[in-house]
CSV table of C-alpha atoms in Angstrom, one decimal:
chain,number,residue,atom,x,y,z
A,14,MET,CA,0.3,30.8,26.9
A,15,GLN,CA,2.8,29.1,24.6
A,16,ALA,CA,3.4,25.5,25.5
A,17,PRO,CA,7.0,24.8,26.7
A,18,SER,CA,9.4,23.4,24.1
A,19,LEU,CA,10.1,19.7,23.9
A,20,HIS,CA,13.6,20.3,25.1
A,21,ASP,CA,12.3,22.2,28.2
A,22,VAL,CA,9.8,19.4,29.0
A,23,ALA,CA,12.5,16.8,28.7
A,24,GLU,CA,15.1,18.8,30.7
A,25,GLN,CA,12.6,19.4,33.5
A,26,ALA,CA,11.6,15.8,33.6
A,27,LEU,CA,15.2,14.6,33.7
A,28,ALA,CA,15.9,17.0,36.6
A,29,GLN,CA,12.8,15.6,38.4
A,30,MET,CA,14.1,12.0,37.8
A,31,ARG,CA,17.4,12.9,39.4
A,32,ALA,CA,15.7,14.6,42.3
A,33,ALA,CA,13.5,11.5,42.9
A,34,GLY,CA,16.7,9.4,43.4
A,35,PHE,CA,17.2,7.8,40.0
A,36,GLU,CA,20.9,7.1,39.4
A,37,GLN,CA,20.4,6.8,35.6
A,38,ALA,CA,17.4,8.0,33.5
A,39,GLN,CA,16.3,8.5,29.9
A,40,VAL,CA,13.4,10.8,29.0
A,41,THR,CA,11.8,11.5,25.6
A,42,ALA,CA,9.3,14.3,25.0
A,43,GLY,CA,7.4,13.7,21.8
A,44,HIS,CA,4.8,15.6,19.8
A,45,THR,CA,2.8,14.0,17.0
A,46,GLN,CA,0.7,16.0,14.5
A,47,LEU,CA,-1.5,13.9,12.2
A,48,ASN,CA,-3.7,15.0,9.3
A,49,GLU,CA,-5.7,12.1,7.9
A,50,LEU,CA,-8.4,11.4,5.3
A,51,ASN,CA,-10.3,8.1,5.8
A,52,VAL,CA,-12.4,6.0,3.5
A,53,ASN,CA,-14.8,3.3,4.6
A,54,HIS,CA,-16.7,0.9,2.3
A,55,ASN,CA,-15.6,2.8,-0.8
A,56,GLU,CA,-16.8,6.2,0.5
A,57,PRO,CA,-14.8,9.1,2.0
A,58,SER,CA,-15.8,9.2,5.7
A,59,LEU,CA,-13.6,11.5,7.7
A,60,LEU,CA,-11.0,14.2,7.5
A,61,ARG,CA,-9.3,14.9,10.8
A,62,SER,CA,-6.3,16.5,12.4
A,63,THR,CA,-5.0,15.3,15.8
A,64,ASP,CA,-2.2,16.7,18.0
A,65,SER,CA,-0.8,14.8,20.9
A,66,ARG,CA,2.1,15.0,23.3
A,67,LYS,CA,3.7,12.2,25.3
A,68,LEU,CA,6.5,11.9,27.7
A,69,SER,CA,8.4,8.5,28.0
A,70,LEU,CA,10.3,7.9,31.2
A,71,MET,CA,12.9,5.2,32.0
A,72,GLY,CA,14.8,5.2,35.3
A,73,ILE,CA,17.4,3.0,37.0
A,74,VAL,CA,18.3,2.8,40.7
A,75,ASP,CA,20.6,0.1,42.2
A,76,GLY,CA,20.4,-1.8,38.9
A,77,ARG,CA,16.6,-1.9,39.0
A,78,MET,CA,14.7,-0.4,36.1
A,79,ALA,CA,11.1,0.8,35.5
A,80,SER,CA,9.5,2.7,32.6
A,81,THR,CA,6.3,4.5,31.9
A,82,GLU,CA,4.6,7.0,29.5
A,83,VAL,CA,2.7,10.2,30.5
A,84,ALA,CA,0.2,12.0,28.4
A,85,ASP,CA,-0.5,14.8,30.9
A,86,LEU,CA,2.6,17.0,30.8
A,87,ASP,CA,1.6,19.3,33.6
A,88,PRO,CA,4.8,19.5,35.8
A,89,GLU,CA,2.9,18.3,39.0
A,90,ALA,CA,1.4,15.4,37.1
A,91,VAL,CA,4.8,14.4,35.9
A,92,ARG,CA,6.3,14.7,39.3
A,93,THR,CA,3.6,12.5,40.8
A,94,ARG,CA,4.2,9.8,38.1
A,95,ILE,CA,8.0,9.9,38.6
A,96,ALA,CA,7.5,9.3,42.3
A,97,GLY,CA,5.4,6.2,41.4
A,98,LEU,CA,8.0,5.1,38.9
A,99,PHE,CA,10.7,5.2,41.6
A,100,ALA,CA,8.5,2.9,43.7
A,101,ASP,CA,8.1,0.6,40.7
A,102,ALA,CA,11.8,0.5,40.1
A,103,ALA,CA,12.6,-0.2,43.8
A,104,SER,CA,10.5,-3.4,43.6
A,105,ALA,CA,11.8,-4.5,40.2
A,106,PRO,CA,14.4,-7.3,39.9
A,107,LYS,CA,18.1,-6.2,40.0
A,108,ASP,CA,19.9,-6.5,36.8
A,109,PRO,CA,23.4,-5.0,36.3
A,110,ALA,CA,22.9,-4.9,32.5
A,111,ASN,CA,20.4,-2.0,32.8
A,112,ALA,CA,22.0,1.2,31.6
A,113,VAL,CA,21.3,4.4,29.5
A,114,SER,CA,23.3,5.8,26.6
A,115,SER,CA,26.0,8.4,27.1
A,116,GLY,CA,27.7,11.0,24.9
A,117,GLN,CA,25.2,10.6,22.0
A,118,SER,CA,24.3,13.8,20.1
A,119,LYS,CA,22.3,14.3,16.9
A,120,ARG,CA,19.5,16.4,15.6
A,121,ILE,CA,17.5,15.2,12.6
A,122,VAL,CA,15.2,17.2,10.4
A,123,LYS,CA,13.9,15.3,7.3
A,124,GLY,CA,10.8,14.7,5.2
A,125,PRO,CA,7.8,17.0,4.5
A,126,GLN,CA,7.3,19.3,7.5
A,127,GLU,CA,3.9,20.7,6.5
A,128,PRO,CA,0.9,18.7,5.2
A,129,GLN,CA,-0.7,19.3,1.8
A,130,LEU,CA,-4.4,18.5,2.5
A,131,ASP,CA,-5.3,18.9,-1.2
A,132,LEU,CA,-2.7,16.3,-2.0
A,133,LEU,CA,-4.2,13.8,0.5
A,134,ALA,CA,-7.7,14.5,-1.0
A,135,GLY,CA,-6.3,14.1,-4.6
A,136,LYS,CA,-4.6,10.8,-3.8
A,137,MET,CA,-7.7,9.3,-2.2
A,138,SER,CA,-9.8,10.4,-5.2
A,139,GLU,CA,-7.3,8.7,-7.5
A,140,LEU,CA,-7.6,5.6,-5.5
A,141,LEU,CA,-11.4,5.5,-5.6
A,142,GLU,CA,-11.4,6.1,-9.3
A,143,PHE,CA,-8.9,3.3,-9.8
A,144,ARG,CA,-11.2,0.9,-7.9
A,145,VAL,CA,-14.2,1.8,-10.0
A,146,ARG,CA,-12.2,1.5,-13.2
A,147,GLU,CA,-9.9,-1.4,-12.6
A,148,THR,CA,-11.2,-3.5,-9.6
A,149,PRO,CA,-15.0,-2.9,-9.2
A,150,LYS,CA,-15.5,-6.2,-7.4
A,151,MET,CA,-13.3,-5.0,-4.6
A,152,THR,CA,-14.6,-3.3,-1.5
A,153,ILE,CA,-12.2,-0.9,0.2
A,154,GLU,CA,-13.2,-1.7,3.8
A,155,ALA,CA,-10.8,0.9,5.2
A,156,ALA,CA,-8.2,3.2,3.7
A,157,ASP,CA,-6.4,6.4,4.6
A,158,ALA,CA,-4.1,9.0,3.2
A,159,LYS,CA,-2.2,10.9,5.8
A,160,HIS,CA,0.7,13.2,6.8
A,161,THR,CA,2.5,12.7,10.0
A,162,LEU,CA,5.0,15.0,11.7
A,163,TYR,CA,6.8,13.6,14.7
A,164,GLN,CA,9.0,15.9,16.8
A,165,TRP,CA,11.0,14.7,19.8
A,166,GLN,CA,13.7,15.3,22.3
A,167,THR,CA,15.6,12.6,24.1
A,168,LEU,CA,17.9,13.3,27.1
A,169,THR,CA,19.8,11.0,29.3
A,170,THR,CA,21.7,11.3,32.6
A,171,GLY,CA,24.7,10.2,30.5
A,172,GLY,CA,24.7,13.4,28.6
A,173,SER,CA,23.0,12.1,25.4
A,174,THR,CA,20.9,14.7,23.4
A,175,LEU,CA,18.9,13.3,20.5
A,176,GLY,CA,16.0,14.9,18.8
A,177,GLY,CA,14.5,16.3,15.6
A,178,SER,CA,11.5,16.5,13.4
A,179,VAL,CA,10.5,13.8,10.9
A,180,GLY,CA,7.6,14.2,8.5
A,181,TRP,CA,6.2,11.7,6.0
A,182,TYR,CA,3.1,10.9,3.9
A,183,GLY,CA,1.4,7.5,4.2
A,184,MET,CA,-1.3,5.5,2.5
A,185,MET,CA,-3.1,2.3,3.6
A,186,VAL,CA,-5.7,0.2,1.8
A,187,GLU,CA,-7.5,-2.9,3.2
A,188,GLY,CA,-10.4,-4.8,1.8
A,189,GLY,CA,-11.7,-7.9,0.0
A,190,ALA,CA,-13.5,-8.7,-3.2
A,191,ARG,CA,-16.9,-10.4,-3.9
A,192,GLU,CA,-18.8,-12.0,-6.8
A,193,GLY,CA,-22.2,-13.3,-5.8
A,194,LYS,CA,-21.6,-15.5,-2.7
A,195,ALA,CA,-17.9,-16.0,-3.4
A,196,VAL,CA,-15.5,-13.8,-1.5
A,197,SER,CA,-11.8,-13.4,-1.3
A,198,SER,CA,-9.6,-13.3,1.8
A,199,LEU,CA,-8.9,-9.9,3.3
A,200,ASN,CA,-5.9,-8.2,1.8
A,201,TYR,CA,-4.0,-5.0,2.4
A,202,ALA,CA,-1.1,-2.7,1.4
A,203,TYR,CA,0.5,0.3,3.0
A,204,GLY,CA,3.6,2.4,3.2
A,205,ALA,CA,5.3,5.7,3.9
A,206,ALA,CA,6.9,8.2,1.4
A,207,ASP,CA,8.4,11.7,1.4
A,208,ASP,CA,6.4,12.5,-1.7
A,209,LEU,CA,3.1,11.1,-3.0
A,210,GLN,CA,3.0,13.3,-6.1
A,211,THR,CA,5.4,11.4,-8.3
A,212,LEU,CA,3.1,8.4,-8.9
A,213,PRO,CA,-0.6,7.7,-9.2
A,214,ALA,CA,-2.0,6.5,-5.8
A,215,HIS,CA,-2.4,2.9,-6.9
A,216,ASP,CA,1.3,2.7,-7.9
A,217,HIS,CA,2.5,3.5,-4.4
A,218,PHE,CA,3.4,0.5,-2.1
A,219,GLY,CA,2.0,-2.1,-4.5
A,220,ILE,CA,-1.6,-0.9,-3.7
A,221,GLY,CA,-2.9,-1.4,-7.3
A,222,GLU,CA,-1.4,-4.8,-7.7
A,223,MET,CA,-2.8,-5.9,-4.3
A,224,MET,CA,-6.3,-4.8,-5.4
A,225,ARG,CA,-6.1,-6.6,-8.8
A,226,GLU,CA,-4.8,-9.8,-7.1
A,227,THR,CA,-7.6,-9.6,-4.5
A,228,GLU,CA,-10.2,-9.7,-7.3
A,229,HIS,CA,-8.5,-12.8,-8.8
A,230,GLN,CA,-8.7,-14.5,-5.4
A,231,ILE,CA,-12.5,-14.5,-5.3
A,232,HIS,CA,-12.7,-18.1,-6.6
A,233,ALA,CA,-9.9,-19.7,-4.7
A,234,ARG,CA,-9.4,-23.5,-4.9
A,235,PRO,CA,-7.8,-26.0,-2.6
A,236,LEU,CA,-4.5,-27.5,-3.7
A,237,GLY,CA,-5.7,-31.1,-3.6
A,238,GLU,CA,-2.3,-32.8,-3.5
A,239,LYS,CA,1.0,-33.0,-1.6
A,240,PHE,CA,4.4,-32.3,-3.1
A,241,VAL,CA,7.7,-30.6,-2.5
A,242,GLY,CA,8.1,-27.5,-4.6
A,243,ASP,CA,9.2,-23.9,-4.7
A,244,VAL,CA,7.6,-20.6,-3.5
A,245,VAL,CA,8.0,-17.1,-4.8
A,246,LEU,CA,7.5,-15.0,-1.7
A,247,SER,CA,6.0,-11.5,-2.3
A,248,PRO,CA,7.6,-8.6,-0.5
A,249,HIS,CA,4.9,-8.9,2.2
A,250,ALA,CA,5.8,-12.6,2.8
A,251,VAL,CA,9.5,-11.8,2.6
A,252,ALA,CA,8.9,-9.4,5.5
A,253,SER,CA,7.7,-12.4,7.6
A,254,LEU,CA,11.0,-14.2,6.9
A,255,LEU,CA,13.0,-11.1,7.6
A,256,GLY,CA,11.2,-10.6,10.9
A,257,TRP,CA,12.1,-14.1,12.0
A,258,LEU,CA,15.7,-13.6,11.0
A,259,GLN,CA,16.0,-10.3,12.9
A,260,GLY,CA,14.6,-12.0,15.9
A,261,GLN,CA,17.4,-14.5,15.8
A,262,LEU,CA,19.9,-11.6,15.7
A,263,GLY,CA,18.4,-9.5,18.4
A,264,ASP,CA,18.1,-9.3,22.2
A,265,VAL,CA,15.4,-11.9,23.0
A,266,GLN,CA,17.0,-14.9,21.3
A,267,LEU,CA,20.6,-13.9,22.1
A,268,ILE,CA,19.8,-13.4,25.8
A,269,ALA,CA,17.8,-16.7,25.9
A,270,GLY,CA,20.7,-18.5,24.3
A,271,SER,CA,18.3,-19.8,21.6
A,272,SER,CA,19.6,-17.9,18.6
A,273,LEU,CA,20.6,-20.2,15.7
A,274,PHE,CA,23.2,-17.7,14.5
A,275,ARG,CA,24.9,-16.4,17.7
A,276,GLU,CA,28.2,-18.1,16.7
A,277,SER,CA,27.8,-17.5,12.9
A,278,VAL,CA,29.2,-14.0,12.3
A,279,GLY,CA,31.6,-14.3,9.4
A,280,GLN,CA,29.9,-17.5,8.2
A,281,ALA,CA,27.4,-18.1,5.3
A,282,ILE,CA,23.9,-18.4,6.7
A,283,ALA,CA,22.1,-17.8,3.5
A,284,ALA,CA,22.5,-18.3,-0.3
A,285,PRO,CA,24.9,-15.8,-1.9
A,286,LEU,CA,21.9,-14.1,-3.5
A,287,LEU,CA,20.9,-12.5,-0.2
A,288,SER,CA,22.2,-9.2,1.1
A,289,LEU,CA,20.5,-7.3,4.0
A,290,ARG,CA,21.4,-3.8,5.0
A,291,SER,CA,20.0,-0.8,6.8
A,292,ARG,CA,18.3,2.2,5.3
A,293,PHE,CA,17.9,4.3,8.3
A,294,ASP,CA,17.4,7.4,6.0
A,295,ALA,CA,14.1,5.9,4.6
A,296,PRO,CA,10.9,7.9,4.7
A,297,GLY,CA,9.4,8.1,8.2
A,298,VAL,CA,12.6,6.7,9.8
A,299,ALA,CA,15.1,8.4,12.0
A,300,PRO,CA,18.7,7.0,12.4
A,301,VAL,CA,18.5,6.7,16.1
A,302,SER,CA,17.9,3.6,18.3
A,303,PRO,CA,15.1,3.3,20.8
A,304,ASP,CA,17.7,3.1,23.6
A,305,GLY,CA,19.2,6.4,22.7
A,306,PHE,CA,22.1,5.9,20.3
A,307,VAL,CA,22.9,7.3,16.9
A,308,ALA,CA,22.4,4.4,14.4
A,309,PRO,CA,25.0,4.4,11.6
A,310,PRO,CA,24.5,2.4,8.4
A,311,VAL,CA,25.1,-1.4,9.0
A,312,ASP,CA,25.4,-4.4,6.7
A,313,VAL,CA,23.8,-7.4,8.3
A,314,ILE,CA,24.2,-10.0,5.6
A,315,ARG,CA,26.5,-9.6,2.6
A,316,ASN,CA,26.2,-12.2,-0.2
A,317,GLY,CA,24.9,-14.7,2.2
A,318,VAL,CA,27.5,-14.1,4.9
A,319,LEU,CA,26.4,-12.8,8.3
A,320,GLN,CA,28.3,-9.6,9.1
A,321,THR,CA,26.9,-8.8,12.6
A,322,LEU,CA,24.4,-9.5,15.3
A,323,THR,CA,22.3,-6.6,16.5
A,324,PRO,CA,22.1,-6.6,20.3
A,325,SER,CA,21.0,-3.4,22.0
A,326,LEU,CA,23.0,-1.8,24.8
A,327,TYR,CA,21.1,-4.0,27.3
A,328,GLY,CA,21.5,-7.1,25.1
A,329,SER,CA,25.2,-6.3,24.8
A,330,ARG,CA,25.8,-5.9,28.5
A,331,LYS,CA,23.7,-9.1,29.2
A,332,THR,CA,25.6,-11.3,26.7
A,333,GLY,CA,29.0,-9.7,26.3
A,334,LEU,CA,28.4,-9.3,22.6
A,335,PRO,CA,29.4,-6.1,20.8
A,336,HIS,CA,26.6,-3.5,20.9
A,337,VAL,CA,25.2,-2.6,17.5
A,338,ALA,CA,22.8,0.4,17.4
A,339,THR,CA,19.8,0.0,15.0
A,340,ALA,CA,16.8,2.1,14.3
A,341,ALA,CA,13.3,0.7,15.0
A,342,SER,CA,12.8,0.3,11.2
A,343,GLY,CA,14.5,0.9,7.9
A,344,TRP,CA,15.8,-2.2,6.1
A,345,GLU,CA,16.4,-3.4,2.6
A,346,ILE,CA,17.2,-6.6,0.8
A,347,ALA,CA,19.3,-5.9,-2.2
A,348,ALA,CA,17.7,-6.4,-5.6
A,349,GLY,CA,18.7,-9.4,-7.7
A,350,GLU,CA,19.3,-9.6,-11.4
A,351,THR,CA,16.3,-11.8,-12.3
A,352,PRO,CA,13.1,-10.3,-13.6
A,353,ARG,CA,10.2,-11.3,-11.4
A,354,ASP,CA,8.4,-13.2,-14.2
A,355,GLN,CA,11.5,-15.3,-14.7
A,356,LEU,CA,11.4,-16.4,-11.0
A,357,VAL,CA,8.1,-18.0,-11.7
A,358,ALA,CA,9.0,-19.4,-15.2
A,359,GLY,CA,11.5,-21.8,-13.8
A,360,ILE,CA,9.1,-23.5,-11.3
A,361,HIS,CA,7.5,-26.8,-12.1
A,362,ARG,CA,5.2,-26.9,-9.0
A,363,GLY,CA,4.8,-24.3,-6.3
A,364,ALA,CA,3.1,-21.1,-5.4
A,365,VAL,CA,3.3,-17.3,-5.3
A,366,VAL,CA,2.8,-16.5,-1.6
A,367,GLY,CA,1.1,-13.3,-0.6
A,368,GLN,CA,1.1,-13.8,3.2
A,369,PHE,CA,2.0,-16.4,5.8
A,370,SER,CA,-0.5,-17.2,8.6
A,371,MET,CA,1.2,-19.2,11.3
A,372,GLY,CA,2.3,-19.1,14.9
A,373,ASN,CA,5.9,-18.7,16.0
A,374,PRO,CA,8.3,-21.2,14.5
A,375,ALA,CA,9.9,-23.8,16.7
A,376,ALA,CA,13.3,-23.0,18.3
A,377,ASN,CA,15.1,-24.8,15.4
A,378,GLY,CA,13.1,-22.8,12.8
A,379,ASP,CA,10.6,-25.4,11.9
A,380,PHE,CA,7.2,-24.0,10.9
A,381,SER,CA,3.9,-25.1,9.5
A,382,GLY,CA,1.3,-22.5,8.3
A,383,VAL,CA,-1.4,-21.6,5.9
A,384,ILE,CA,-0.4,-19.4,2.9
A,385,LYS,CA,-3.0,-16.7,2.1
A,386,ASN,CA,-3.5,-14.3,-0.8
A,387,SER,CA,-1.5,-16.9,-2.9
A,388,PHE,CA,-1.6,-18.5,-6.3
A,389,VAL,CA,-0.6,-21.9,-7.6
A,390,ILE,CA,2.3,-22.3,-10.0
A,391,ARG,CA,2.2,-25.1,-12.6
A,392,ASP,CA,4.9,-25.5,-15.2
A,393,GLY,CA,6.2,-22.0,-15.0
A,394,ALA,CA,2.8,-20.3,-15.1
A,395,VAL,CA,0.7,-18.7,-12.4
A,396,GLY,CA,-2.7,-20.3,-12.1
A,397,ALA,CA,-5.7,-20.2,-9.7
A,398,ALA,CA,-5.8,-18.6,-6.3
A,399,LEU,CA,-5.3,-21.1,-3.4
A,400,SER,CA,-7.5,-21.7,-0.4
A,401,GLU,CA,-6.4,-23.4,2.8
A,402,CYS,CA,-3.0,-24.5,1.4
A,403,MET,CA,-0.5,-25.6,4.1
A,404,VAL,CA,3.2,-25.1,3.7
A,405,THR,CA,5.8,-26.7,6.0
A,406,GLY,CA,9.5,-26.0,6.2
A,407,ASN,CA,12.3,-24.5,8.2
A,408,MET,CA,13.1,-20.8,8.3
A,409,ALA,CA,16.9,-21.2,8.5
A,410,ARG,CA,16.9,-23.7,5.6
A,411,MET,CA,14.7,-21.2,3.6
A,412,LEU,CA,17.6,-18.7,3.8
A,413,ARG,CA,20.0,-21.3,2.4
A,414,ASP,CA,17.5,-22.5,-0.3
A,415,ILE,CA,17.0,-19.0,-1.9
A,416,ALA,CA,17.1,-19.7,-5.6
A,417,GLY,CA,16.4,-16.3,-7.0
A,418,VAL,CA,15.9,-12.6,-6.1
A,419,SER,CA,13.9,-10.3,-8.3
A,420,ARG,CA,15.1,-7.2,-9.9
A,421,GLU,CA,11.8,-5.5,-8.9
A,422,ARG,CA,11.2,-4.3,-5.3
A,423,ILE,CA,8.4,-2.7,-3.4
A,424,ASP,CA,9.3,0.3,-1.2
A,425,THR,CA,7.1,0.8,1.9
A,426,GLY,CA,9.4,3.2,3.6
A,427,GLY,CA,10.5,1.1,6.5
A,428,LEU,CA,11.2,-1.8,4.2
A,429,LEU,CA,12.5,-2.1,0.6
A,430,LEU,CA,12.0,-5.8,-0.4
A,431,PRO,CA,12.1,-7.9,-3.6
A,432,TRP,CA,10.3,-11.1,-4.5
A,433,ILE,CA,12.3,-14.2,-3.5
A,434,ARG,CA,12.2,-17.7,-4.9
A,435,ILE,CA,12.9,-20.5,-2.4
A,436,SER,CA,13.1,-24.2,-3.0
A,437,ASN,CA,12.2,-27.4,-1.0
A,438,LEU,CA,9.0,-26.4,0.7
A,439,HIS,CA,6.4,-29.1,1.5
A,440,PHE,CA,2.9,-28.4,0.2
A,441,SER,CA,-0.3,-30.0,1.4
């Protein structure tokens, strides 16, 4: 017997939510097909295909909200879970900001809809050959090449109908390098693309550069001194700064009243070199928000000036700020005009930073953390790899102290980011 369509599953679940007594509800029926080739310890280990369905339910009654996910889509199992969800909602705190979307309609079909298994095998073979040829001291602890197809249907009691089918290819490599008893830190690279055929495997997502750098990090050295200098953040480290910034602009900090930028729309919060905008058409990304809205393109920062905050529907109703629908991923920082090598050339003392390792910054943005997969800069030249180097600064000030943005960027699908030079960090 043919399985019911995602629309039928969602429609039936929404009817059951109404019948159970929910005043508002949102349901999403999703189907994920994954074809994946894995490598462990430099050897192909597994080729597998998985197929899974899931139903996400969110209901509101008397301003009280509860949500759940269901893997068993049998109608009786769904009905039983909905009854339990209604009981959960009845005991939840009342919050008039709870609501579902209304009047939204969009169907998206994008990306490769069918997997090419020979392509996955070919890319993994290229990767293993690159390791032997270029980075033999590196061990690929884990890697995969995969094709994912996600199909979904979202319905709400407000009449929203969102759905589609998004396919993409992905690659991930994780590992470390060793020479004798000396070992590097763990390093990794990953990303999503509509097409893996246009480039060799190691040229996707900065994978090859990551593997070369990991070999150069085997014999890392402590900094051995304290000074104030500059950093050149790799795209991976830029992602950490971006994550902090987006947290300041989103629900949690806005609702808590702790956002540093709540009153800063229309004001400069960063150097003019920084521009941040959406790319909700990126590989593996659908231009819809998790709370059921079509997500149009949005400029967040233009030439250093904050253009908008990004509260969800709930965040908007809670704070009174305008609602801005954004997808779960899909962002880019505009490329600069400076070649990456020239960012380094102008630095007297500092470091190229691969990753930050730290806890959450303080409410005012102050942080202190260890930089990993990083290299010292002396008089405009990149030197030895660093071990246990501490950097201290302030996230908000880092945005203002941007002194250069590279022409080059790395595209991982959900993020398209450059290298960024930032001044006035404290090293120890």
